[in-house]
Coordinates of N, CA and C in Angstrom, one line a residue:
X10 N 3.3 -24.5 12.1 CA 2.9 -25.3 13.4 C 2.7 -24.2 14.5
X11 N 1.7 -24.3 15.0 CA 1.3 -23.6 16.3 C 1.3 -24.7 17.6
X12 N 2.0 -23.9 18.4 CA 2.4 -24.9 19.8 C 2.1 -23.9 21.1
X13 N 2.1 -24.7 22.1 CA 2.0 -24.1 23.3 C 3.0 -24.6 24.5
X14 N 3.7 -23.7 25.0 CA 4.7 -24.2 25.9 C 4.4 -23.8 27.2
X15 N 5.1 -24.2 28.3 CA 4.5 -23.9 29.8 C 5.3 -22.3 30.1
X16 N 4.9 -21.9 31.3 CA 5.4 -20.7 31.6 C 4.6 -19.6 31.1
X17 N 5.5 -18.4 30.6 CA 4.9 -17.3 29.9 C 4.2 -17.6 28.5
X18 N 4.3 -18.7 28.1 CA 3.6 -19.2 26.8 C 2.3 -19.7 26.9
X19 N 1.8 -19.9 28.2 CA 0.8 -20.6 28.4 C -0.7 -19.8 27.9
X20 N -1.4 -20.3 27.2 CA -2.3 -19.7 26.3 C -3.6 -19.3 27.6
X21 N -3.9 -17.8 27.5 CA -5.0 -17.8 28.6 C -6.3 -18.1 28.2
X22 N -7.0 -18.7 29.1 CA -8.4 -19.1 28.7 C -9.2 -18.3 28.2
X23 N -9.1 -16.7 28.2 CA -10.1 -15.9 27.6 C -9.7 -16.2 26.0
X24 N -8.4 -16.2 25.5 CA -8.2 -16.1 24.3 C -8.5 -17.8 23.8
X25 N -8.4 -18.7 24.5 CA -8.9 -19.9 24.0 C -10.2 -20.0 23.9
X26 N -11.0 -19.3 24.6 CA -12.5 -18.9 24.3 C -12.9 -18.1 23.1
X27 N -11.9 -17.1 22.8 CA -12.1 -16.1 21.6 C -11.8 -17.2 20.4
X28 N -10.9 -18.3 20.5 CA -10.6 -18.8 19.3 C -11.8 -19.9 18.8
X29 N -12.7 -20.0 20.0 CA -14.0 -20.9 19.4 C -15.1 -20.1 18.8
X30 N -14.9 -18.9 18.5 CA -15.8 -18.2 18.2 C -15.7 -18.0 16.7
X31 N -16.7 -18.2 15.7 CA -16.3 -17.8 14.4 C -16.7 -16.4 14.0
X32 N -15.6 -15.8 13.3 CA -15.6 -14.4 13.2 C -16.4 -14.1 11.6
X33 N -17.4 -13.4 11.4 CA -17.7 -13.1 10.3 C -17.4 -11.9 9.5
X34 N -16.4 -12.3 8.4 CA -16.1 -11.2 7.6 C -16.9 -10.3 6.8
X35 N -17.9 -10.9 6.4 CA -19.2 -10.3 5.7 C -18.7 -9.2 4.5
X36 N -18.1 -9.8 3.8 CA -17.3 -9.0 2.6 C -16.8 -7.7 3.0
X37 N -16.3 -7.9 4.1 CA -15.4 -6.5 4.5 C -16.3 -5.6 5.2
X38 N -17.5 -6.2 5.7 CA -18.4 -5.4 6.7 C -18.3 -5.8 8.0
X39 N -17.6 -6.9 8.1 CA -17.5 -7.6 9.5 C -16.1 -7.5 10.0
X40 N -15.9 -8.5 10.9 CA -14.5 -8.5 11.5 C -13.5 -9.4 10.6
X41 N -12.3 -9.0 10.2 CA -11.2 -9.7 9.7 C -10.1 -10.2 10.6
X42 N -10.5 -11.0 11.4 CA -10.0 -11.6 12.5 C -9.9 -13.2 12.4
X43 N -8.8 -14.0 12.5 CA -8.8 -15.4 12.7 C -8.1 -15.7 13.7
X44 N -8.9 -16.0 14.9 CA -7.8 -16.3 16.4 C -7.3 -17.6 16.4
X45 N -6.1 -18.0 16.9 CA -5.5 -19.3 17.0 C -6.0 -19.7 18.3
X46 N -5.8 -21.1 18.4 CA -6.1 -21.7 19.7 C -5.0 -21.8 20.7
X47 N -3.8 -21.4 20.1 CA -2.5 -21.5 20.7 C -1.7 -20.3 20.1
X48 N -0.5 -19.9 21.0 CA 0.5 -19.0 20.5 C 1.2 -19.6 19.4
X49 N 1.7 -18.7 18.4 CA 2.7 -19.4 17.6 C 4.0 -19.8 18.7
X50 N 4.8 -20.7 17.9 CA 6.0 -20.9 18.5 C 6.9 -19.6 18.7
X51 N 7.7 -19.8 19.6 CA 8.8 -18.7 19.5 C 9.7 -18.6 18.4
X52 N 9.7 -19.8 17.9 CA 10.8 -19.9 16.4 C 9.9 -19.3 15.3
X53 N 8.6 -19.3 15.5 CA 7.7 -19.0 14.5 C 7.8 -17.6 14.4
X54 N 7.5 -17.1 15.6 CA 7.3 -15.5 15.9 C 8.8 -14.8 15.3
X55 N 9.8 -15.4 15.8 CA 11.0 -14.8 15.5 C 11.4 -14.7 14.1
X56 N 11.0 -16.0 13.3 CA 11.3 -15.8 11.8 C 10.2 -14.9 11.3
X57 N 9.0 -14.9 11.6 CA 8.2 -13.8 11.0 C 8.7 -12.3 11.2
X58 N 9.0 -11.9 12.5 CA 9.3 -10.8 13.1 C 10.7 -10.4 12.1
X59 N 11.6 -11.2 11.8 CA 13.0 -11.1 11.1 C 12.5 -10.6 9.7
X60 N 11.5 -11.3 8.9 CA 11.1 -11.2 7.7 C 10.5 -9.9 7.7
X61 N 9.5 -9.7 8.5 CA 8.7 -8.5 8.6 C 9.4 -7.2 8.6
X62 N 10.6 -7.4 9.4 CA 11.3 -6.1 9.8 C 12.6 -5.9 8.7
X63 N 13.0 -7.0 8.1 CA 14.3 -7.0 7.4 C 15.4 -7.2 8.3
X64 N 15.3 -7.1 9.6 CA 16.4 -7.2 10.7 C 16.6 -8.7 11.2
X65 N 17.3 -9.5 10.5 CA 17.5 -10.9 10.9 C 18.3 -11.3 12.3
X66 N 18.7 -10.0 13.0 CA 19.2 -10.3 14.5 C 18.4 -10.2 15.4
X67 N 17.0 -9.7 15.1 CA 16.1 -9.8 16.1 C 15.5 -11.2 16.6
X68 N 14.9 -11.2 17.8 CA 14.2 -12.4 18.2 C 12.9 -12.1 18.6
X69 N 11.8 -12.7 18.6 CA 10.3 -12.5 18.8 C 9.9 -12.6 20.4
X70 N 10.9 -12.8 21.1 CA 10.6 -12.8 22.5 C 9.6 -12.0 23.1
X71 N 9.6 -10.7 22.7 CA 8.6 -9.6 23.1 C 7.1 -10.1 22.8
X72 N 6.8 -11.0 21.6 CA 5.6 -11.1 21.2 C 4.8 -12.5 21.2
X73 N 3.7 -12.5 21.7 CA 3.0 -13.8 21.7 C 1.9 -13.6 20.7
X74 N 1.9 -14.2 19.7 CA 1.0 -14.2 18.5 C -0.1 -15.0 18.4
X75 N -1.5 -14.5 18.6 CA -2.3 -15.2 18.9 C -3.6 -15.3 17.7
X76 N -3.3 -14.5 16.8 CA -4.3 -14.5 15.6 C -3.7 -13.8 14.4
X77 N -4.6 -13.6 13.5 CA -4.3 -13.1 12.3 C -5.5 -12.4 11.4
X78 N -5.2 -11.6 10.6 CA -6.3 -11.2 9.7 C -6.1 -12.0 8.3
X79 N -6.9 -11.7 7.4 CA -6.7 -12.5 6.1 C -5.9 -12.3 5.3
X80 N -4.9 -11.1 5.4 CA -3.8 -11.2 4.8 C -2.7 -11.6 5.3
X81 N -2.6 -12.0 6.6 CA -1.4 -12.5 7.3 C -0.8 -11.4 8.3
X82 N -1.6 -10.3 8.5 CA -1.2 -9.6 9.5 C -1.5 -10.1 10.6
X83 N -0.7 -10.0 11.9 CA -0.5 -10.7 13.2 C -1.1 -9.9 14.5
X84 N -1.9 -10.4 15.4 CA -2.2 -10.0 16.4 C -1.2 -10.6 17.6
X85 N -1.0 -9.8 18.5 CA -0.1 -10.4 19.6 C -0.1 -9.9 20.7
X86 N 0.1 -10.3 21.9 CA 0.5 -9.8 23.1 C 1.9 -9.2 23.1
X87 N 2.1 -8.0 23.6 CA 3.6 -7.3 23.4 C 4.1 -7.3 24.9
X88 N 4.8 -8.3 25.0 CA 5.5 -8.4 26.6 C 6.5 -7.1 26.9
X89 N 6.0 -5.9 27.1 CA 6.5 -5.0 27.5 C 6.4 -4.3 29.1
X90 N 5.7 -5.3 29.9 CA 5.9 -4.9 31.2 C 6.3 -6.0 31.8
X91 N 7.5 -5.8 32.3 CA 8.3 -6.8 32.8 C 7.7 -7.3 34.0
X92 N 7.6 -8.7 34.3 CA 7.2 -9.2 35.6 C 5.7 -9.4 35.6
X93 N 5.0 -9.0 34.8 CA 3.5 -8.9 34.7 C 2.9 -10.1 33.9
X94 N 1.9 -10.5 34.2 CA 1.4 -11.8 33.4 C 0.8 -11.1 32.1
X95 N 0.8 -12.4 31.0 CA 0.5 -12.0 29.9 C -0.8 -11.3 29.7
X96 N -2.0 -11.4 30.4 CA -3.1 -10.9 30.4 C -3.3 -9.2 30.6
X97 N -2.0 -9.0 31.1 CA -1.8 -7.7 31.6 C -0.9 -6.7 30.4
X98 N -0.4 -7.6 29.4 CA 0.5 -6.9 28.4 C -0.4 -6.4 27.5
X99 N -0.1 -5.3 26.8 CA -0.7 -4.7 25.6 C -1.1 -5.7 24.3
X100 N -2.1 -5.6 23.4 CA -2.4 -6.1 22.3 C -1.8 -5.0 21.2
X101 N -0.9 -5.7 20.4 CA -0.8 -5.0 19.2 C -1.1 -5.9 17.8
X102 N -1.3 -5.0 16.7 CA -1.1 -5.6 15.3 C -0.3 -5.2 14.5
X103 N 0.3 -6.2 13.7 CA 1.6 -6.2 12.9 C 0.8 -6.4 11.6
X104 N 0.8 -5.5 10.8 CA 0.0 -6.0 9.3 C 0.9 -6.4 8.5
X105 N 0.4 -7.3 7.5 CA 1.4 -7.6 6.5 C 1.6 -6.7 5.4
X106 N 1.3 -5.3 5.4 CA 1.9 -4.4 4.7 C 2.6 -3.4 5.3
X107 N 3.0 -3.7 6.5 CA 3.8 -2.6 7.3 C 3.0 -1.8 8.5
X108 N 1.6 -2.0 8.4 CA 0.7 -1.5 9.1 C 1.0 -1.7 10.8
X109 N 1.2 -1.1 11.5 CA 1.2 -1.4 13.0 C 0.6 -0.7 14.1
X110 N 0.1 -1.0 15.3 CA -0.4 0.0 16.2 C -0.8 -1.0 17.5
X111 N -0.9 -0.2 18.8 CA -1.5 -0.7 19.7 C -2.8 -0.7 19.5
X112 N -3.5 -1.9 20.0 CA -4.9 -1.9 20.0 C -5.6 -1.7 21.2
X113 N -5.1 -2.4 22.3 CA -5.6 -2.4 23.6 C -4.2 -2.4 24.7
X114 N -4.6 -1.9 25.7 CA -3.6 -2.0 26.8 C -3.4 -3.3 27.4
X115 N -4.4 -4.0 27.4 CA -4.3 -5.5 28.1 C -5.4 -6.3 27.3
X116 N -5.2 -7.5 27.8 CA -6.1 -8.6 27.0 C -7.6 -8.4 27.6
X117 N -8.1 -7.8 28.8 CA -9.2 -7.7 29.2 C -10.0 -6.5 28.0
X118 N -9.3 -5.3 28.1 CA -9.8 -4.4 27.2 C -10.0 -5.0 25.6
X119 N -9.0 -5.6 25.3 CA -9.2 -6.2 23.8 C -10.4 -6.9 23.7
X120 N -11.0 -7.7 24.9 CA -12.3 -8.4 24.6 C -13.2 -7.5 24.7
X121 N -13.2 -6.2 25.2 CA -14.3 -5.3 24.8 C -14.3 -4.7 23.4
X122 N -13.3 -4.8 22.9 CA -13.0 -4.3 21.5 C -13.7 -5.5 20.6
X123 N -13.4 -6.6 20.8 CA -13.9 -7.6 19.9 C -15.5 -7.7 20.1
X124 N -15.9 -7.3 21.6 CA -17.2 -7.2 21.8 C -18.0 -6.2 21.0
X125 N -17.3 -5.1 20.7 CA -18.0 -4.0 19.8 C -17.8 -4.3 18.3
X126 N -17.5 -5.7 18.0 CA -17.7 -6.0 16.6 C -16.3 -5.4 15.8
X127 N -15.1 -5.4 16.6 CA -13.7 -4.6 15.7 C -12.8 -5.7 16.2
X128 N -11.9 -6.0 15.0 CA -10.8 -6.8 15.2 C -9.5 -5.7 15.2
X129 N -8.5 -6.3 15.5 CA -7.1 -5.4 15.5 C -6.9 -4.8 14.5
X130 N -6.9 -5.5 13.1 CA -6.8 -4.9 12.0 C -7.7 -3.5 12.0
X131 N -8.9 -3.7 12.0 CA -9.8 -2.6 12.0 C -9.2 -1.5 12.7
X132 N -8.9 -1.5 14.1 CA -8.6 -0.6 15.1 C -7.5 0.0 14.4
X133 N -6.6 -0.7 13.9 CA -5.3 0.0 13.3 C -5.6 0.6 12.1
X134 N -6.2 0.2 11.1 CA -6.4 1.0 9.9 C -7.5 2.0 9.8
X135 N -8.2 2.0 10.8 CA -9.3 2.9 10.8 C -9.3 3.8 11.8
X136 N -9.8 5.0 11.7 CA -9.8 6.2 12.9 C -11.4 6.3 13.5
X137 N -12.1 5.8 13.0 CA -13.5 6.0 13.3 C -13.7 4.4 13.9
X138 N -14.4 4.2 14.9 CA -14.7 3.0 15.3 C -16.5 2.6 15.6
X139 N -17.2 2.2 14.6 CA -18.6 2.1 14.7 C -18.8 0.6 15.5
X140 N -19.4 0.8 16.7 CA -19.6 -0.5 17.3 C -20.7 -1.0 16.4
X141 N -20.7 -2.6 16.3 CA -21.5 -3.5 15.8 C -21.5 -4.6 16.9
X142 N -21.9 -4.4 18.4 CA -22.0 -5.5 19.2 C -22.3 -6.8 18.5
X143 N -21.5 -7.7 19.1 CA -21.3 -9.2 18.9 C -21.8 -9.7 20.1
X144 N -22.8 -10.3 20.3 CA -23.6 -10.9 21.5 C -22.7 -12.0 22.1
X145 N -22.2 -12.9 21.7 CA -21.4 -14.1 21.8 C -20.1 -13.4 22.5
X146 N -19.3 -12.4 21.9 CA -18.3 -11.7 22.3 C -18.5 -10.7 23.5
X147 N -19.7 -10.2 23.5 CA -20.0 -9.4 24.8 C -20.3 -10.3 25.9
X148 N -20.7 -11.4 25.7 CA -20.9 -12.6 27.0 C -19.6 -13.0 27.2
X149 N -18.6 -13.2 26.3 CA -17.4 -13.5 26.7 C -16.6 -12.8 27.3
X150 N -16.8 -11.3 27.1 CA -16.2 -10.1 27.8 C -16.8 -10.1 29.2
X151 N -17.9 -10.2 29.2 CA -18.5 -10.2 30.4 C -18.1 -11.3 31.4
X152 N -17.6 -12.5 31.1 CA -17.2 -13.4 32.0 C -15.6 -13.3 32.1
X153 N -15.0 -12.9 31.2 CA -13.4 -12.9 31.5 C -12.8 -11.4 31.6
X154 N -13.4 -10.4 31.4 CA -12.9 -9.1 31.6 C -12.7 -8.5 33.0
X155 N -11.7 -7.9 33.3 CA -11.2 -7.6 34.4 C -11.4 -5.8 34.6
X156 N -11.6 -5.3 33.4 CA -11.8 -3.8 33.3 C -13.2 -3.6 32.9
X157 N -13.7 -2.4 33.3 CA -14.9 -1.9 33.0 C -15.2 -2.1 31.3
X158 N -16.3 -1.9 30.9 CA -16.8 -1.7 29.6 C -16.5 -0.2 29.0
X159 N -15.8 -0.2 28.1 CA -15.5 1.2 27.5 C -15.8 1.4 26.0
X160 N -16.0 2.4 25.3 CA -16.0 2.3 24.0 C -14.6 2.0 23.5
X161 N -14.8 1.5 22.2 CA -13.3 1.2 21.6 C -12.4 2.4 21.3
X162 N -13.1 3.6 21.1 CA -12.4 4.8 21.0 C -11.7 5.2 22.4
X163 N -12.2 4.8 23.4 CA -11.8 5.4 24.8 C -10.8 4.0 25.0
X164 N -10.6 2.8 24.9 CA -9.8 1.7 24.9 C -8.5 2.1 24.1
X165 N -8.6 2.5 22.9 CA -7.5 2.8 21.9 C -6.9 4.1 22.4
X166 N -7.4 4.8 22.6 CA -6.9 6.3 22.9 C -5.8 6.2 24.2
X167 N -6.6 5.4 25.3 CA -6.0 5.1 26.5 C -4.4 4.4 26.3
X168 N -4.8 3.3 25.4 CA -3.4 2.3 25.0 C -2.6 3.2 24.5
X169 N -2.9 3.7 23.4 CA -1.7 4.6 22.5 C -1.2 5.6 23.5
X170 N -2.0 6.2 24.4 CA -1.3 7.5 25.3 C -0.2 6.5 26.0
X171 N -0.5 5.4 26.4 CA 0.5 4.6 27.3 C 1.8 4.3 26.7
X172 N 1.5 3.7 25.3 CA 2.4 3.4 24.3 C 2.6 4.5 23.1
X173 N 3.0 5.4 23.4 CA 3.1 6.7 22.2 C 4.0 6.2 21.4
X174 N 5.1 5.5 21.3 CA 6.2 5.5 20.6 C 6.2 3.9 20.1
X175 N 5.2 3.0 20.0 CA 5.2 1.8 19.4 C 5.6 1.8 18.0
X176 N 5.1 2.7 17.3 CA 5.2 2.6 15.7 C 6.7 3.0 15.4
X177 N 7.2 4.2 16.1 CA 8.5 4.7 16.1 C 9.5 3.4 16.6
X178 N 9.1 2.7 17.5 CA 9.9 2.0 18.2 C 10.1 0.8 17.0
X179 N 9.2 0.2 16.4 CA 9.2 -0.7 15.3 C 9.9 0.0 14.2
X180 N 9.8 1.1 13.7 CA 10.6 1.6 12.7 C 12.1 1.4 13.1
X181 N 12.5 1.7 14.5 CA 14.0 1.4 14.6 C 14.3 0.1 14.5
X182 N 13.8 -0.9 14.5 CA 14.0 -2.2 14.4 C 14.2 -2.6 12.9
X183 N 13.6 -1.8 12.1 CA 13.5 -2.4 10.6 C 14.9 -1.8 10.0
X184 N 15.2 -2.7 9.0 CA 16.5 -2.3 8.3 C 16.1 -2.1 6.9

């Protein structure tokens, strides 16, 4: 079940618009991303995180899951910047087979990644980012983004520089 609650679980308008876009997987040549139209509930996120890490003492309060890839890997806003709105939190990917990484430093930059024709899984699993612009997502980013358009490489490099220990921090949570 997917639900939205008030406060810091309110779904950002840009993500609601992304959820209305149909992503073409194109037999592995497209974007493997299935956006949600609301965040997973806190309970669902906690349950998933506990099973994914093997640590049943964790809660999922730091994550707002808003989509997945075809294997069940999750895209989420990572609430690591205290007191800042959700749209200013980094976007991360937690793959079904343990893959993980920071995708973008904020929702605005993530919109530009999508506009380049790349999803969260592609950013984490590949080191080269061949842009294949998607016009509908470019238009969406132009309407909602508060950061200037940059290449996916520049966006990912900046985000990973800001959060260099994300993967090691996840390792520390695993049992």
